[in-house]
């Protein structure tokens, strides 16, 4: 396997809730640009990002370029019963693979909720480094995430980081797109 690209970014930093709140506009602009969503999505998402900051185990890591502009962002928190995503995924895994499998993945996990890199700085290893730094500080046994079915750069990255299939072609309530739910055990050791 080839070595991971060396990130060409000025610095990575863990952000506190207050720090992300003060940079929320930049972060949401980055998110909307990376996902190619309509501009209004940023305003819609703001309350959700603010609410997520209050969850147990919430952590956020960002990358900044030499002009101190945000080049990438990742955050997540401890998954728990009662959270919308947890309930959706648990139902899907239980239906398809049984309760034992669902509990094995979901009893103690960190949900990697958002991961985005500015399009002009993608493909330089920033995404991989954000994931590594984010999960390095979590005490959980597993990390789980969902991503629209690929192929995509996100899928390439998750496979390189040894994420395996938990659920494929899964439809979350209210979203017609098929998603993959991927997971792996922690700690995340370097795949190379
Ligand atoms: C997905 C995303 C966050 C990845 O960020 P990135 O900085 O481009 O990621 P990296 O540079 O670390 O990795 C991406 C590429 O490096 C490759 N790579 C990463 N680690 C590697 C390794 N150890 N060895 C070889 N290649 C590696 C990946 O396979 C991928 O290859 P590709 O560019 O040929 O497709 C970014 O592309 C993005 O923001 N996409 C749009 C938003 C999105 O889809 N977010 C995820 C939603 S769940």
Short mmCIF file of C-alpha atoms in Angstrom, two decimals, residues 3-185:
data_model
loop_
_atom_site.label_atom_id
_atom_site.label_comp_id
_atom_site.label_asym_id
_atom_site.label_seq_id
_atom_site.Cartn_x
_atom_site.Cartn_y
_atom_site.Cartn_z
CA UNK A 3 2.05 5.86 2.07
CA UNK A 4 -0.65 8.33 3.14
CA UNK A 5 -0.14 11.73 1.54
CA UNK A 6 1.59 14.26 3.84
CA UNK A 7 -1.05 16.90 4.74
CA UNK A 8 -0.13 20.32 3.28
CA UNK A 9 -1.88 22.32 5.94
CA UNK A 10 -0.57 24.82 8.46
CA UNK A 11 -2.03 23.28 11.61
CA UNK A 12 -4.56 20.93 13.15
CA UNK A 13 -6.36 21.93 16.34
CA UNK A 14 -8.90 20.41 18.67
CA UNK A 15 -11.75 22.93 19.03
CA UNK A 16 -13.78 23.44 22.19
CA UNK A 17 -17.51 24.10 21.88
CA UNK A 18 -16.89 27.84 22.33
CA UNK A 19 -14.21 27.84 19.62
CA UNK A 20 -16.46 26.06 17.14
CA UNK A 21 -19.38 28.35 18.02
CA UNK A 22 -17.22 31.38 17.19
CA UNK A 23 -16.23 29.79 13.86
CA UNK A 24 -19.58 28.16 13.10
CA UNK A 25 -20.25 30.22 9.98
CA UNK A 26 -16.89 29.21 8.44
CA UNK A 27 -17.42 25.57 9.42
CA UNK A 28 -20.92 25.41 7.92
CA UNK A 29 -19.78 27.16 4.73
CA UNK A 30 -17.03 24.55 4.42
CA UNK A 31 -19.58 21.77 5.01
CA UNK A 32 -22.03 23.09 2.40
CA UNK A 33 -19.22 23.58 -0.16
CA UNK A 34 -17.70 20.13 0.43
CA UNK A 35 -21.08 18.38 0.22
CA UNK A 36 -22.21 20.56 -2.70
CA UNK A 37 -25.45 21.32 -0.86
CA UNK A 38 -27.62 24.40 -1.56
CA UNK A 39 -26.46 27.51 0.36
CA UNK A 40 -29.52 27.64 2.68
CA UNK A 41 -28.49 24.28 4.15
CA UNK A 42 -25.96 26.06 6.39
CA UNK A 43 -28.68 27.96 8.30
CA UNK A 44 -30.80 24.83 8.59
CA UNK A 45 -27.92 22.84 10.04
CA UNK A 46 -26.69 25.41 12.57
CA UNK A 47 -29.13 24.46 15.38
CA UNK A 48 -28.25 20.77 14.96
CA UNK A 49 -24.50 21.38 15.13
CA UNK A 50 -25.01 23.54 18.24
CA UNK A 51 -27.13 20.83 19.89
CA UNK A 52 -24.57 18.14 19.06
CA UNK A 53 -21.90 20.09 20.95
CA UNK A 54 -23.78 19.39 24.18
CA UNK A 55 -23.69 15.61 23.78
CA UNK A 56 -21.51 13.38 25.95
CA UNK A 57 -18.10 12.71 24.41
CA UNK A 58 -18.40 15.49 21.80
CA UNK A 59 -15.04 16.23 20.17
CA UNK A 60 -14.09 18.40 17.24
CA UNK A 61 -10.84 18.69 15.28
CA UNK A 62 -10.19 21.24 12.52
CA UNK A 63 -7.41 21.91 10.01
CA UNK A 64 -6.31 25.44 9.11
CA UNK A 65 -4.37 26.65 6.08
CA UNK A 66 -1.53 29.18 6.12
CA UNK A 67 -4.08 32.06 5.96
CA UNK A 68 -5.76 30.58 9.06
CA UNK A 69 -8.81 29.67 6.97
CA UNK A 70 -10.55 26.46 7.94
CA UNK A 71 -9.49 23.71 5.53
CA UNK A 72 -11.25 20.79 7.18
CA UNK A 73 -13.47 19.85 10.08
CA UNK A 74 -14.53 16.66 11.84
CA UNK A 75 -16.67 16.11 14.89
CA UNK A 76 -18.53 13.36 16.67
CA UNK A 77 -19.76 12.18 20.06
CA UNK A 78 -20.69 9.09 22.00
CA UNK A 79 -23.61 7.25 20.45
CA UNK A 80 -26.49 6.51 22.83
CA UNK A 81 -30.09 5.25 22.88
CA UNK A 82 -32.57 8.03 22.18
CA UNK A 83 -30.38 9.71 19.55
CA UNK A 84 -32.10 9.70 16.15
CA UNK A 85 -29.11 8.22 14.27
CA UNK A 86 -28.55 5.55 16.92
CA UNK A 87 -32.17 4.40 16.78
CA UNK A 88 -32.21 4.32 12.97
CA UNK A 89 -28.99 2.32 12.72
CA UNK A 90 -29.87 -0.04 15.58
CA UNK A 91 -33.19 -0.86 13.94
CA UNK A 92 -31.49 -1.52 10.60
CA UNK A 93 -28.69 -3.69 11.99
CA UNK A 94 -31.11 -5.63 14.21
CA UNK A 95 -33.50 -6.30 11.32
CA UNK A 96 -30.76 -7.43 8.95
CA UNK A 97 -28.17 -9.04 11.19
CA UNK A 98 -29.83 -9.62 14.58
CA UNK A 99 -29.73 -7.98 17.99
CA UNK A 100 -26.40 -9.57 18.98
CA UNK A 101 -24.60 -7.96 16.07
CA UNK A 102 -26.31 -4.61 16.73
CA UNK A 103 -25.26 -4.70 20.38
CA UNK A 104 -21.70 -5.72 19.55
CA UNK A 105 -21.28 -2.63 17.37
CA UNK A 106 -23.43 -0.20 19.29
CA UNK A 107 -22.98 -0.84 23.02
CA UNK A 108 -19.96 1.48 23.20
CA UNK A 109 -19.22 3.58 20.14
CA UNK A 110 -18.20 7.01 18.95
CA UNK A 111 -20.33 8.38 16.11
CA UNK A 112 -18.18 10.16 13.53
CA UNK A 113 -20.93 12.62 12.67
CA UNK A 114 -19.31 15.09 10.27
CA UNK A 115 -16.10 15.04 8.21
CA UNK A 116 -15.46 17.63 5.53
CA UNK A 117 -12.43 19.01 3.75
CA UNK A 118 -12.50 22.13 1.55
CA UNK A 119 -12.53 20.97 -2.08
CA UNK A 120 -9.33 22.88 -2.98
CA UNK A 121 -7.42 21.11 -0.19
CA UNK A 122 -8.84 17.57 -0.65
CA UNK A 123 -6.64 14.61 -1.55
CA UNK A 124 -3.71 15.80 0.59
CA UNK A 125 -4.29 13.55 3.57
CA UNK A 126 -6.19 16.12 5.65
CA UNK A 127 -9.35 13.99 5.94
CA UNK A 128 -7.38 10.99 7.15
CA UNK A 129 -5.49 13.03 9.70
CA UNK A 130 -8.72 14.60 11.01
CA UNK A 131 -10.22 11.15 11.57
CA UNK A 132 -7.07 9.87 13.30
CA UNK A 133 -6.88 12.89 15.62
CA UNK A 134 -10.59 12.87 16.38
CA UNK A 135 -10.83 9.21 17.41
CA UNK A 136 -7.43 9.18 19.16
CA UNK A 137 -9.07 10.98 22.09
CA UNK A 138 -12.15 8.78 22.45
CA UNK A 139 -12.48 6.05 25.07
CA UNK A 140 -15.02 4.06 23.03
CA UNK A 141 -14.63 0.51 21.71
CA UNK A 142 -15.86 1.27 18.17
CA UNK A 143 -16.32 4.15 15.75
CA UNK A 144 -19.35 4.20 13.43
CA UNK A 145 -20.39 6.52 10.61
CA UNK A 146 -22.82 6.72 7.71
CA UNK A 147 -22.03 7.98 4.24
CA UNK A 148 -23.95 8.02 0.95
CA UNK A 149 -23.21 4.89 -1.10
CA UNK A 150 -20.08 5.43 -3.21
CA UNK A 151 -17.81 5.28 -5.06
CA UNK A 152 -16.44 8.50 -3.58
CA UNK A 153 -13.31 9.88 -2.01
CA UNK A 154 -14.99 9.37 1.37
CA UNK A 155 -15.39 5.62 0.68
CA UNK A 156 -11.76 5.37 -0.46
CA UNK A 157 -10.65 7.03 2.73
CA UNK A 158 -12.80 4.91 5.05
CA UNK A 159 -11.63 1.70 3.37
CA UNK A 160 -8.01 2.85 3.72
CA UNK A 161 -8.71 3.34 7.41
CA UNK A 162 -10.05 -0.26 7.56
CA UNK A 163 -13.70 0.58 8.16
CA UNK A 164 -15.91 -2.45 7.36
CA UNK A 165 -19.57 -2.75 6.40
CA UNK A 166 -22.14 -2.60 9.18
CA UNK A 167 -25.13 -1.90 6.89
CA UNK A 168 -25.21 -1.35 3.13
CA UNK A 169 -27.82 0.36 0.98
CA UNK A 170 -29.65 1.53 4.05
CA UNK A 171 -32.32 4.21 3.86
CA UNK A 172 -32.65 6.58 6.79
CA UNK A 173 -36.17 7.88 7.44
CA UNK A 174 -36.87 10.96 5.32
CA UNK A 175 -33.87 10.59 2.97
CA UNK A 176 -34.30 8.69 -0.31
CA UNK A 177 -30.53 8.16 -0.79
CA UNK A 178 -28.99 4.77 0.01
CA UNK A 179 -26.33 4.98 2.73
CA UNK A 180 -23.58 2.73 3.94
CA UNK A 181 -23.00 2.44 7.68
CA UNK A 182 -19.36 1.61 8.33
CA UNK A 183 -17.47 0.82 11.49
CA UNK A 184 -14.25 -0.39 13.01
CA UNK A 185 -12.75 -1.18 16.38
#
